[in-house]
mmCIF file of N, CA and C in Angstrom:
data_model
loop_
_atom_site.group_PDB
_atom_site.id
_atom_site.type_symbol
_atom_site.label_atom_id
_atom_site.label_comp_id
_atom_site.label_asym_id
_atom_site.label_seq_id
_atom_site.Cartn_x
_atom_site.Cartn_y
_atom_site.Cartn_z
ATOM 1 N N UNK A 1080 -56.360 -12.506 -82.055
ATOM 2 C CA UNK A 1080 -55.740 -12.175 -83.058
ATOM 3 C C UNK A 1080 -54.575 -11.252 -82.599
ATOM 4 N N UNK A 1081 -54.896 -10.448 -82.078
ATOM 5 C CA UNK A 1081 -54.260 -9.160 -82.099
ATOM 6 C C UNK A 1081 -52.819 -9.493 -81.222
ATOM 7 N N UNK A 1082 -53.233 -10.181 -80.163
ATOM 8 C CA UNK A 1082 -52.213 -10.808 -78.724
ATOM 9 C C UNK A 1082 -51.265 -11.275 -79.528
ATOM 10 N N UNK A 1083 -51.884 -12.165 -80.778
ATOM 11 C CA UNK A 1083 -50.755 -13.283 -81.157
ATOM 12 C C UNK A 1083 -49.567 -12.232 -81.568
ATOM 13 N N UNK A 1084 -50.310 -11.541 -82.448
ATOM 14 C CA UNK A 1084 -49.127 -10.956 -83.651
ATOM 15 C C UNK A 1084 -48.355 -9.652 -82.274
ATOM 16 N N UNK A 1085 -48.709 -9.484 -81.573
ATOM 17 C CA UNK A 1085 -48.427 -8.390 -80.146
ATOM 18 C C UNK A 1085 -47.431 -9.466 -79.338
ATOM 19 N N UNK A 1086 -47.535 -10.557 -79.624
ATOM 20 C CA UNK A 1086 -46.656 -11.606 -78.754
ATOM 21 C C UNK A 1086 -45.490 -11.757 -79.736
ATOM 22 N N UNK A 1087 -45.802 -11.744 -80.911
ATOM 23 C CA UNK A 1087 -45.168 -12.495 -82.293
ATOM 24 C C UNK A 1087 -43.970 -11.356 -81.947
ATOM 25 N N UNK A 1088 -44.631 -9.767 -81.879
ATOM 26 C CA UNK A 1088 -43.817 -8.705 -82.416
ATOM 27 C C UNK A 1088 -42.393 -8.857 -81.023
ATOM 28 N N UNK A 1089 -43.395 -8.811 -80.024
ATOM 29 C CA UNK A 1089 -42.081 -8.490 -78.648
ATOM 30 C C UNK A 1089 -41.164 -9.874 -78.658
ATOM 31 N N UNK A 1090 -41.678 -11.146 -79.014
ATOM 32 C CA UNK A 1090 -40.738 -11.738 -79.160
ATOM 33 C C UNK A 1090 -39.499 -11.441 -79.979
ATOM 34 N N UNK A 1091 -39.872 -11.335 -81.607
ATOM 35 C CA UNK A 1091 -39.146 -10.535 -82.608
ATOM 36 C C UNK A 1091 -37.587 -9.033 -81.840
ATOM 37 N N UNK A 1092 -38.353 -8.312 -81.048
ATOM 38 C CA UNK A 1092 -38.430 -7.248 -80.589
ATOM 39 C C UNK A 1092 -36.726 -7.977 -79.846
ATOM 40 N N UNK A 1093 -36.865 -8.781 -78.769
ATOM 41 C CA UNK A 1093 -36.323 -9.009 -77.546
ATOM 42 C C UNK A 1093 -34.976 -9.883 -78.389
ATOM 43 N N UNK A 1094 -35.807 -10.082 -79.299
ATOM 44 C CA UNK A 1094 -34.355 -11.135 -80.274
ATOM 45 C C UNK A 1094 -33.796 -10.228 -80.586
ATOM 46 N N UNK A 1095 -33.739 -9.824 -81.222
ATOM 47 C CA UNK A 1095 -33.282 -8.392 -82.396
ATOM 48 C C UNK A 1095 -32.166 -7.593 -81.251
ATOM 49 N N UNK A 1096 -33.048 -7.386 -79.776
ATOM 50 C CA UNK A 1096 -32.007 -6.662 -78.597
ATOM 51 C C UNK A 1096 -31.166 -7.369 -77.937
ATOM 52 N N UNK A 1097 -31.365 -8.839 -78.048
ATOM 53 C CA UNK A 1097 -30.570 -9.797 -77.479
ATOM 54 C C UNK A 1097 -29.150 -9.614 -78.639
ATOM 55 N N UNK A 1098 -29.284 -9.623 -79.664
ATOM 56 C CA UNK A 1098 -28.292 -9.854 -80.442
ATOM 57 C C UNK A 1098 -27.642 -8.804 -80.729
ATOM 58 N N UNK A 1099 -28.156 -7.517 -80.473
ATOM 59 C CA UNK A 1099 -27.377 -6.391 -80.458
ATOM 60 C C UNK A 1099 -26.545 -5.877 -79.272
ATOM 61 N N UNK A 1100 -27.104 -6.691 -78.298
ATOM 62 C CA UNK A 1100 -26.222 -6.565 -76.907
ATOM 63 C C UNK A 1100 -25.438 -7.362 -77.031
ATOM 64 N N UNK A 1101 -25.399 -8.584 -77.497
ATOM 65 C CA UNK A 1101 -24.322 -9.620 -77.834
ATOM 66 C C UNK A 1101 -23.477 -8.876 -78.422
ATOM 67 N N UNK A 1102 -23.911 -8.429 -79.486
ATOM 68 C CA UNK A 1102 -22.500 -7.735 -80.639
ATOM 69 C C UNK A 1102 -21.651 -6.808 -79.788
ATOM 70 N N UNK A 1103 -22.580 -5.942 -79.406
ATOM 71 C CA UNK A 1103 -21.856 -4.441 -78.189
ATOM 72 C C UNK A 1103 -20.732 -5.324 -77.425
ATOM 73 N N UNK A 1104 -21.521 -6.367 -76.433
ATOM 74 C CA UNK A 1104 -20.562 -6.688 -75.812
ATOM 75 C C UNK A 1104 -19.842 -6.908 -76.127
ATOM 76 N N UNK A 1105 -19.516 -8.418 -76.825
ATOM 77 C CA UNK A 1105 -18.146 -8.542 -77.595
ATOM 78 C C UNK A 1105 -17.902 -7.983 -78.352
ATOM 79 N N UNK A 1106 -18.346 -7.041 -79.644
ATOM 80 C CA UNK A 1106 -17.492 -6.366 -80.132
ATOM 81 C C UNK A 1106 -16.373 -6.593 -80.684
ATOM 82 N N UNK A 1107 -16.355 -8.010 -81.312
ATOM 83 C CA UNK A 1107 -15.505 -8.699 -82.103
ATOM 84 C C UNK A 1107 -15.931 -9.140 -83.369
ATOM 85 N N UNK A 1108 -16.697 -8.701 -84.119
ATOM 86 C CA UNK A 1108 -17.053 -9.472 -85.323
ATOM 87 C C UNK A 1108 -16.441 -9.646 -86.688
ATOM 88 N N UNK A 1109 -15.399 -8.402 -86.043
ATOM 89 C CA UNK A 1109 -14.033 -8.859 -87.332
ATOM 90 C C UNK A 1109 -12.511 -8.905 -86.954
ATOM 91 N N UNK A 1110 -11.595 -9.006 -87.061
ATOM 92 C CA UNK A 1110 -10.173 -9.842 -86.525
ATOM 93 C C UNK A 1110 -9.950 -8.053 -86.028
ATOM 94 N N UNK A 1111 -10.065 -7.173 -86.871
ATOM 95 C CA UNK A 1111 -9.661 -5.676 -86.834
ATOM 96 C C UNK A 1111 -10.086 -5.175 -85.318
ATOM 97 N N UNK A 1112 -11.649 -5.435 -85.214
ATOM 98 C CA UNK A 1112 -12.399 -4.559 -84.138
ATOM 99 C C UNK A 1112 -11.548 -5.769 -82.788
ATOM 100 N N UNK A 1113 -11.141 -7.163 -82.999
ATOM 101 C CA UNK A 1113 -10.943 -7.934 -81.841
ATOM 102 C C UNK A 1113 -9.346 -7.326 -81.352
ATOM 103 N N UNK A 1114 -8.704 -6.814 -82.267
ATOM 104 C CA UNK A 1114 -7.370 -6.673 -82.074
ATOM 105 C C UNK A 1114 -7.774 -4.734 -81.621
ATOM 106 N N UNK A 1115 -8.395 -3.640 -82.439
ATOM 107 C CA UNK A 1115 -9.084 -2.224 -81.627
ATOM 108 C C UNK A 1115 -9.069 -2.623 -80.379
ATOM 109 N N UNK A 1116 -10.109 -3.543 -80.065
ATOM 110 C CA UNK A 1116 -10.704 -3.540 -78.542
ATOM 111 C C UNK A 1116 -9.348 -4.010 -77.777
ATOM 112 N N UNK A 1117 -8.718 -4.881 -77.854
ATOM 113 C CA UNK A 1117 -7.784 -5.609 -77.506
ATOM 114 C C UNK A 1117 -6.788 -4.417 -77.167
ATOM 115 N N UNK A 1118 -6.319 -3.774 -77.543
ATOM 116 C CA UNK A 1118 -5.204 -2.375 -77.699
ATOM 117 C C UNK A 1118 -5.692 -1.256 -77.328
ATOM 118 N N UNK A 1119 -7.132 -1.269 -77.269
ATOM 119 C CA UNK A 1119 -7.508 -0.163 -76.550
ATOM 120 C C UNK A 1119 -7.404 -0.596 -74.529
ATOM 121 N N UNK A 1120 -8.271 -1.479 -74.939
ATOM 122 C CA UNK A 1120 -7.835 -2.293 -73.001
ATOM 123 C C UNK A 1120 -6.699 -1.859 -72.783
ATOM 124 N N UNK A 1121 -5.568 -2.421 -73.449
ATOM 125 C CA UNK A 1121 -4.208 -2.670 -73.224
ATOM 126 C C UNK A 1121 -3.842 -1.134 -73.101
ATOM 127 N N UNK A 1122 -3.984 -0.605 -73.666
ATOM 128 C CA UNK A 1122 -3.491 1.176 -73.833
ATOM 129 C C UNK A 1122 -4.006 1.767 -72.672
ATOM 130 N N UNK A 1123 -5.343 1.346 -71.780
ATOM 131 C CA UNK A 1123 -5.893 1.898 -71.101
ATOM 132 C C UNK A 1123 -5.666 1.229 -69.364
ATOM 133 N N UNK A 1124 -4.758 0.071 -69.451
ATOM 134 C CA UNK A 1124 -5.017 -0.556 -68.304
ATOM 135 C C UNK A 1124 -6.094 -1.634 -67.601
ATOM 136 N N UNK A 1125 -6.723 -1.646 -68.699
ATOM 137 C CA UNK A 1125 -8.236 -2.647 -68.459
ATOM 138 C C UNK A 1125 -7.510 -4.001 -68.807
ATOM 139 N N UNK A 1126 -6.746 -4.613 -67.784
ATOM 140 C CA UNK A 1126 -6.098 -6.030 -67.811
ATOM 141 C C UNK A 1126 -7.197 -7.479 -67.770
ATOM 142 N N UNK A 1127 -8.117 -7.203 -66.813
ATOM 143 C CA UNK A 1127 -9.057 -7.949 -67.116
ATOM 144 C C UNK A 1127 -10.133 -7.859 -68.499
ATOM 145 N N UNK A 1128 -10.032 -6.945 -69.219
ATOM 146 C CA UNK A 1128 -10.401 -6.995 -70.332
ATOM 147 C C UNK A 1128 -9.819 -7.831 -71.552
ATOM 148 N N UNK A 1129 -8.413 -7.273 -71.250
ATOM 149 C CA UNK A 1129 -7.432 -7.822 -72.200
ATOM 150 C C UNK A 1129 -7.271 -9.370 -71.914
ATOM 151 N N UNK A 1130 -7.053 -9.620 -70.416
ATOM 152 C CA UNK A 1130 -7.368 -11.198 -70.832
ATOM 153 C C UNK A 1130 -8.549 -12.386 -71.337
ATOM 154 N N UNK A 1131 -9.808 -11.375 -71.497
ATOM 155 C CA UNK A 1131 -11.071 -11.600 -72.094
ATOM 156 C C UNK A 1131 -10.682 -11.762 -73.513
ATOM 157 N N UNK A 1132 -9.922 -10.811 -73.925
ATOM 158 C CA UNK A 1132 -9.952 -11.425 -75.558
ATOM 159 C C UNK A 1132 -8.427 -12.090 -76.181
ATOM 160 N N UNK A 1133 -8.121 -12.492 -75.134
ATOM 161 C CA UNK A 1133 -7.207 -13.473 -75.116
ATOM 162 C C UNK A 1133 -7.599 -14.910 -75.843
ATOM 163 N N UNK A 1134 -6.758 -15.222 -76.821
ATOM 164 C CA UNK A 1134 -7.252 -16.902 -76.976
ATOM 165 C C UNK A 1134 -7.096 -17.600 -76.323
ATOM 166 N N UNK A 1135 -8.217 -18.680 -75.864
ATOM 167 C CA UNK A 1135 -7.425 -19.790 -75.257
ATOM 168 C C UNK A 1135 -6.258 -19.933 -74.874
ATOM 169 N N UNK A 1136 -5.183 -20.490 -75.196
ATOM 170 C CA UNK A 1136 -4.482 -20.936 -75.127
ATOM 171 C C UNK A 1136 -3.444 -20.030 -74.023
ATOM 172 N N UNK A 1137 -3.426 -18.460 -74.433
ATOM 173 C CA UNK A 1137 -2.820 -17.005 -74.552
ATOM 174 C C UNK A 1137 -3.626 -17.458 -72.371
ATOM 175 N N UNK A 1138 -4.806 -17.789 -72.577
ATOM 176 C CA UNK A 1138 -5.218 -17.524 -71.343
ATOM 177 C C UNK A 1138 -5.287 -18.666 -70.293
ATOM 178 N N UNK A 1139 -5.161 -20.222 -70.912
ATOM 179 C CA UNK A 1139 -4.468 -21.102 -69.815
ATOM 180 C C UNK A 1139 -3.132 -20.742 -69.462
ATOM 181 N N UNK A 1140 -2.200 -20.305 -70.615
ATOM 182 C CA UNK A 1140 -0.966 -20.319 -69.791
ATOM 183 C C UNK A 1140 -0.797 -18.675 -68.854
ATOM 184 N N UNK A 1141 -1.697 -17.875 -69.193
ATOM 185 C CA UNK A 1141 -1.895 -16.414 -68.431
ATOM 186 C C UNK A 1141 -2.268 -17.231 -66.496
ATOM 187 N N UNK A 1142 -3.390 -17.485 -66.673
ATOM 188 C CA UNK A 1142 -3.756 -18.276 -65.586
ATOM 189 C C UNK A 1142 -5.001 -17.869 -64.912
ATOM 190 N N UNK A 1143 -5.716 -17.450 -64.303
ATOM 191 C CA UNK A 1143 -7.163 -16.888 -63.711
ATOM 192 C C UNK A 1143 -6.955 -15.587 -64.372
ATOM 193 N N UNK A 1144 -8.162 -15.200 -64.310
ATOM 194 C CA UNK A 1144 -8.055 -13.645 -65.335
ATOM 195 C C UNK A 1144 -7.880 -13.205 -64.047
ATOM 196 N N UNK A 1145 -8.377 -12.722 -62.680
ATOM 197 C CA UNK A 1145 -8.292 -11.985 -61.620
ATOM 198 C C UNK A 1145 -6.830 -11.810 -61.356
ATOM 199 N N UNK A 1146 -5.958 -12.859 -61.097
ATOM 200 C CA UNK A 1146 -4.861 -13.085 -60.653
ATOM 201 C C UNK A 1146 -3.657 -12.514 -62.101
ATOM 202 N N UNK A 1147 -3.982 -12.628 -63.635
ATOM 203 C CA UNK A 1147 -3.733 -11.740 -64.211
ATOM 204 C C UNK A 1147 -3.694 -10.133 -64.508
ATOM 205 N N UNK A 1148 -5.210 -9.783 -63.945
ATOM 206 C CA UNK A 1148 -5.569 -8.924 -64.085
ATOM 207 C C UNK A 1148 -4.363 -7.762 -62.964
ATOM 208 N N UNK A 1149 -4.749 -8.339 -61.788
ATOM 209 C CA UNK A 1149 -3.927 -7.752 -60.245
ATOM 210 C C UNK A 1149 -2.515 -7.873 -60.844
ATOM 211 N N UNK A 1150 -1.668 -8.965 -61.576
ATOM 212 C CA UNK A 1150 0.369 -9.385 -61.575
ATOM 213 C C UNK A 1150 0.332 -8.068 -62.833
ATOM 214 N N UNK A 1151 -0.638 -7.922 -63.902
ATOM 215 C CA UNK A 1151 -0.616 -6.685 -64.645
ATOM 216 C C UNK A 1151 -0.495 -5.511 -64.477
ATOM 217 N N UNK A 1152 -1.087 -5.236 -63.531
ATOM 218 C CA UNK A 1152 -1.544 -3.954 -62.789
ATOM 219 C C UNK A 1152 -0.215 -3.120 -61.988
ATOM 220 N N UNK A 1153 0.085 -4.795 -61.273
ATOM 221 C CA UNK A 1153 1.269 -4.392 -60.280
ATOM 222 C C UNK A 1153 2.978 -3.829 -61.269
ATOM 223 N N UNK A 1154 2.400 -5.218 -62.324
ATOM 224 C CA UNK A 1154 3.824 -4.683 -63.110
ATOM 225 C C UNK A 1154 3.545 -3.600 -63.771
ATOM 226 N N UNK A 1155 2.692 -2.426 -64.388
ATOM 227 C CA UNK A 1155 2.686 -1.582 -64.587
ATOM 228 C C UNK A 1155 3.081 -0.085 -63.793
ATOM 229 N N UNK A 1156 2.575 -0.210 -62.409
ATOM 230 C CA UNK A 1156 2.819 0.464 -61.470
ATOM 231 C C UNK A 1156 1.369 1.554 -61.736
ATOM 232 N N UNK A 1157 0.005 0.866 -62.222
ATOM 233 C CA UNK A 1157 -1.006 1.661 -62.619
ATOM 234 C C UNK A 1157 -1.332 2.334 -63.442
ATOM 235 N N UNK A 1158 0.379 2.945 -63.961
ATOM 236 C CA UNK A 1158 0.839 3.741 -64.757
ATOM 237 C C UNK A 1158 -0.539 3.401 -66.737
ATOM 238 N N UNK A 1159 -1.221 4.376 -67.332
ATOM 239 C CA UNK A 1159 -1.751 3.358 -68.035
ATOM 240 C C UNK A 1159 -1.248 4.013 -69.519
ATOM 241 N N UNK A 1160 -1.349 3.575 -70.356
ATOM 242 C CA UNK A 1160 -0.422 4.072 -71.633
ATOM 243 C C UNK A 1160 -1.038 5.256 -72.080
ATOM 244 N N UNK A 1161 -2.322 5.203 -71.662
ATOM 245 C CA UNK A 1161 -3.649 6.651 -72.227
ATOM 246 C C UNK A 1161 -3.069 7.290 -71.254
ATOM 247 N N UNK A 1162 -2.527 7.185 -70.494
ATOM 248 C CA UNK A 1162 -1.898 8.913 -69.454
ATOM 249 C C UNK A 1162 -0.569 9.455 -70.230
ATOM 250 N N UNK A 1163 0.250 8.537 -70.937
ATOM 251 C CA UNK A 1163 1.133 9.223 -71.439
ATOM 252 C C UNK A 1163 1.074 9.830 -72.775
ATOM 253 N N UNK A 1164 -0.874 9.579 -73.287
ATOM 254 C CA UNK A 1164 -1.189 10.050 -74.564
ATOM 255 C C UNK A 1164 -0.938 9.097 -75.818
ATOM 256 N N UNK A 1165 -1.093 7.927 -75.687
ATOM 257 C CA UNK A 1165 -0.165 6.782 -76.398
ATOM 258 C C UNK A 1165 -1.889 6.506 -77.923
ATOM 259 N N UNK A 1166 -1.933 6.756 -78.868
ATOM 260 C CA UNK A 1166 -3.044 6.355 -80.013
ATOM 261 C C UNK A 1166 -2.783 5.272 -80.384
ATOM 262 N N UNK A 1167 -4.024 4.481 -81.307
ATOM 263 C CA UNK A 1167 -4.045 3.168 -81.332
ATOM 264 C C UNK A 1167 -4.608 3.870 -82.673
ATOM 265 N N UNK A 1168 -4.165 2.820 -83.986
ATOM 266 C CA UNK A 1168 -4.307 2.716 -84.863
ATOM 267 C C UNK A 1168 -4.377 1.410 -85.262
ATOM 268 N N UNK A 1169 -5.388 0.667 -86.509
ATOM 269 C CA UNK A 1169 -6.029 -0.247 -86.585
ATOM 270 C C UNK A 1169 -6.026 -0.706 -87.941
ATOM 271 N N UNK A 1170 -4.881 -1.102 -89.019
ATOM 272 C CA UNK A 1170 -4.504 -1.218 -89.873
ATOM 273 C C UNK A 1170 -5.380 -2.618 -91.054
ATOM 274 N N UNK A 1171 -4.553 -3.077 -92.020
ATOM 275 C CA UNK A 1171 -5.044 -3.739 -93.029
ATOM 276 C C UNK A 1171 -4.739 -5.662 -91.781
ATOM 277 N N UNK A 1172 -5.790 -6.474 -92.934
ATOM 278 C CA UNK A 1172 -5.611 -7.905 -92.113
ATOM 279 C C UNK A 1172 -5.400 -8.426 -93.260
ATOM 280 N N UNK A 1173 -4.214 -9.850 -92.724
ATOM 281 C CA UNK A 1173 -3.994 -10.806 -94.090
ATOM 282 C C UNK A 1173 -4.476 -11.957 -93.101
ATOM 283 N N UNK A 1174 -4.620 -12.774 -94.055
ATOM 284 C CA UNK A 1174 -5.410 -14.343 -93.664
ATOM 285 C C UNK A 1174 -4.279 -15.620 -93.879
ATOM 286 N N UNK A 1175 -4.570 -16.043 -92.524
ATOM 287 C CA UNK A 1175 -2.984 -16.988 -93.015
ATOM 288 C C UNK A 1175 -3.932 -18.089 -93.098
ATOM 289 N N UNK A 1176 -4.312 -19.038 -94.221
ATOM 290 C CA UNK A 1176 -4.549 -20.297 -94.746
ATOM 291 C C UNK A 1176 -3.916 -21.714 -94.358
ATOM 292 N N UNK A 1177 -2.396 -21.391 -93.641
ATOM 293 C CA UNK A 1177 -1.956 -22.228 -93.182
ATOM 294 C C UNK A 1177 -2.166 -22.653 -91.548
ATOM 295 N N UNK A 1178 -2.395 -21.462 -91.427
ATOM 296 C CA UNK A 1178 -2.667 -21.274 -89.386
ATOM 297 C C UNK A 1178 -4.153 -21.228 -89.039
ATOM 298 N N UNK A 1179 -4.498 -20.677 -90.050
ATOM 299 C CA UNK A 1179 -6.432 -20.542 -90.114
ATOM 300 C C UNK A 1179 -6.148 -19.163 -89.038
ATOM 301 N N UNK A 1180 -5.663 -18.059 -89.109
ATOM 302 C CA UNK A 1180 -5.148 -16.964 -88.274
ATOM 303 C C UNK A 1180 -5.508 -15.661 -88.883
ATOM 304 N N UNK A 1181 -5.301 -14.349 -88.247
ATOM 305 C CA UNK A 1181 -5.491 -12.942 -89.464
ATOM 306 C C UNK A 1181 -4.233 -12.201 -88.707
ATOM 307 N N UNK A 1182 -3.264 -11.706 -89.693
ATOM 308 C CA UNK A 1182 -2.326 -11.097 -89.045
ATOM 309 C C UNK A 1182 -2.736 -9.539 -89.105
ATOM 310 N N UNK A 1183 -3.258 -8.870 -87.991
ATOM 311 C CA UNK A 1183 -3.578 -7.097 -87.802
ATOM 312 C C UNK A 1183 -2.735 -6.457 -87.880
ATOM 313 N N UNK A 1184 -2.845 -5.697 -88.987
ATOM 314 C CA UNK A 1184 -1.265 -3.896 -88.546
ATOM 315 C C UNK A 1184 -1.946 -3.640 -87.844
ATOM 316 N N UNK A 1185 -1.183 -3.238 -86.864
ATOM 317 C CA UNK A 1185 -1.472 -1.882 -85.609
ATOM 318 C C UNK A 1185 -0.269 -1.459 -85.568
ATOM 319 N N UNK A 1186 -0.958 -0.165 -85.016
ATOM 320 C CA UNK A 1186 0.352 0.838 -84.685
ATOM 321 C C UNK A 1186 -0.120 2.050 -83.679
ATOM 322 N N UNK A 1187 0.886 2.007 -82.383
ATOM 323 C CA UNK A 1187 0.968 2.626 -81.179
ATOM 324 C C UNK A 1187 1.758 3.590 -81.598
ATOM 325 N N UNK A 1188 1.038 5.064 -81.529
ATOM 326 C CA UNK A 1188 1.916 6.280 -81.206
ATOM 327 C C UNK A 1188 1.718 7.034 -80.228
ATOM 328 N N UNK A 1189 2.939 8.178 -79.776
ATOM 329 C CA UNK A 1189 2.552 8.447 -78.341
ATOM 330 C C UNK A 1189 3.941 9.453 -78.962
ATOM 331 N N UNK A 1190 3.607 10.760 -78.708
ATOM 332 C CA UNK A 1190 4.745 11.662 -78.666
ATOM 333 C C UNK A 1190 5.779 11.636 -79.867
ATOM 334 N N UNK A 1191 6.783 11.182 -80.010
ATOM 335 C CA UNK A 1191 8.197 11.275 -81.301
ATOM 336 C C UNK A 1191 8.209 10.038 -81.461
ATOM 337 N N UNK A 1192 7.158 8.794 -80.739
ATOM 338 C CA UNK A 1192 7.454 7.276 -81.174
ATOM 339 C C UNK A 1192 6.086 6.693 -81.622
ATOM 340 N N UNK A 1193 6.551 5.714 -82.657
ATOM 341 C CA UNK A 1193 5.955 4.462 -83.002
ATOM 342 C C UNK A 1193 6.223 3.267 -83.742
ATOM 343 N N UNK A 1194 5.273 3.196 -83.040
ATOM 344 C CA UNK A 1194 5.887 1.092 -82.868
ATOM 345 C C UNK A 1194 5.079 0.826 -84.037
ATOM 346 N N UNK A 1195 5.225 0.144 -85.067
ATOM 347 C CA UNK A 1195 4.386 -1.317 -85.889
ATOM 348 C C UNK A 1195 4.491 -2.531 -86.026
ATOM 349 N N UNK A 1196 3.462 -3.222 -85.780
ATOM 350 C CA UNK A 1196 3.704 -4.533 -85.495
ATOM 351 C C UNK A 1196 2.636 -5.319 -86.091
ATOM 352 N N UNK A 1197 2.302 -6.745 -85.893
ATOM 353 C CA UNK A 1197 1.295 -7.208 -86.231
ATOM 354 C C UNK A 1197 0.591 -7.860 -85.158
ATOM 355 N N UNK A 1198 -0.546 -7.867 -85.057
ATOM 356 C CA UNK A 1198 -1.331 -8.939 -84.075
ATOM 357 C C UNK A 1198 -1.718 -9.918 -84.357
ATOM 358 N N UNK A 1199 -1.507 -11.371 -84.122
ATOM 359 C CA UNK A 1199 -2.291 -12.332 -84.531
ATOM 360 C C UNK A 1199 -3.503 -12.638 -84.212
ATOM 361 N N UNK A 1200 -4.596 -13.003 -84.849
ATOM 362 C CA UNK A 1200 -6.344 -12.726 -84.125
ATOM 363 C C UNK A 1200 -6.465 -14.076 -84.712
ATOM 364 N N UNK A 1201 -7.147 -15.409 -84.035
ATOM 365 C CA UNK A 1201 -7.792 -15.940 -84.248
ATOM 366 C C UNK A 1201 -9.555 -16.443 -83.705
ATOM 367 N N UNK A 1202 -10.244 -16.881 -84.726
ATOM 368 C CA UNK A 1202 -11.937 -17.313 -84.781
ATOM 369 C C UNK A 1202 -11.841 -18.382 -83.298
ATOM 370 N N UNK A 1203 -12.479 -17.921 -82.314
ATOM 371 C CA UNK A 1203 -12.788 -18.963 -81.175
ATOM 372 C C UNK A 1203 -14.162 -18.539 -80.774
ATOM 373 N N UNK A 1204 -14.895 -19.639 -81.252
ATOM 374 C CA UNK A 1204 -16.385 -19.521 -80.449
ATOM 375 C C UNK A 1204 -17.299 -18.757 -81.060
ATOM 376 N N UNK A 1205 -16.988 -18.467 -82.219
ATOM 377 C CA UNK A 1205 -17.631 -17.518 -83.359
ATOM 378 C C UNK A 1205 -17.420 -16.300 -82.617
ATOM 379 N N UNK A 1206 -16.550 -15.884 -81.844
ATOM 380 C CA UNK A 1206 -15.825 -14.234 -81.919
ATOM 381 C C UNK A 1206 -14.429 -14.773 -82.147
ATOM 382 N N UNK A 1207 -13.451 -12.893 -82.539
ATOM 383 C CA UNK A 1207 -12.099 -13.233 -82.767
ATOM 384 C C UNK A 1207 -11.348 -12.700 -81.453
ATOM 385 N N UNK A 1208 -10.022 -13.416 -81.470
ATOM 386 C CA UNK A 1208 -9.570 -13.006 -80.168
ATOM 387 C C UNK A 1208 -8.139 -13.435 -80.164
ATOM 388 N N UNK A 1209 -7.145 -12.325 -80.043
ATOM 389 C CA UNK A 1209 -5.942 -11.949 -79.893
ATOM 390 C C UNK A 1209 -5.267 -13.148 -79.386
ATOM 391 N N UNK A 1210 -3.974 -13.446 -79.912
ATOM 392 C CA UNK A 1210 -3.099 -14.456 -79.511
ATOM 393 C C UNK A 1210 -1.833 -14.060 -79.957
ATOM 394 N N UNK A 1211 -1.128 -13.870 -77.676
ATOM 395 C CA UNK A 1211 0.411 -13.061 -77.798
ATOM 396 C C UNK A 1211 1.247 -13.850 -78.171
ATOM 397 N N UNK A 1212 0.728 -15.028 -77.694
ATOM 398 C CA UNK A 1212 2.145 -15.753 -78.148
ATOM 399 C C UNK A 1212 1.940 -16.759 -79.232
ATOM 400 N N UNK A 1213 2.595 -16.921 -80.245
ATOM 401 C CA UNK A 1213 2.666 -17.542 -81.790
ATOM 402 C C UNK A 1213 1.948 -19.583 -81.548
#
């Protein structure tokens, strides 16, 4: 009886740990988290992560992850926005029932400049992803 209870407890702990790791690994359980993760990766020049956070149609347009990361890294000259002191702020979200997407208000600021815009976020395979193309 003790062993059965121990085995059941171990299975429960393993399941909770797996779910916790899964949530941490994806980090995209809300549209705001997806937008924040995407912008953080963008600001830090982590192009592989940027590609991973793109919606499937954008991934298909961009091509393979490795090529996308290489090309974006080359375009940026290896300089990340974080080196320029750019900060990311994620704001409110608005659901668009027509397109089943979310518009997330975001802001990038650094120095004397601030850019405000909306990111389109969609739900794919139980997680949220950013669509760069409409």
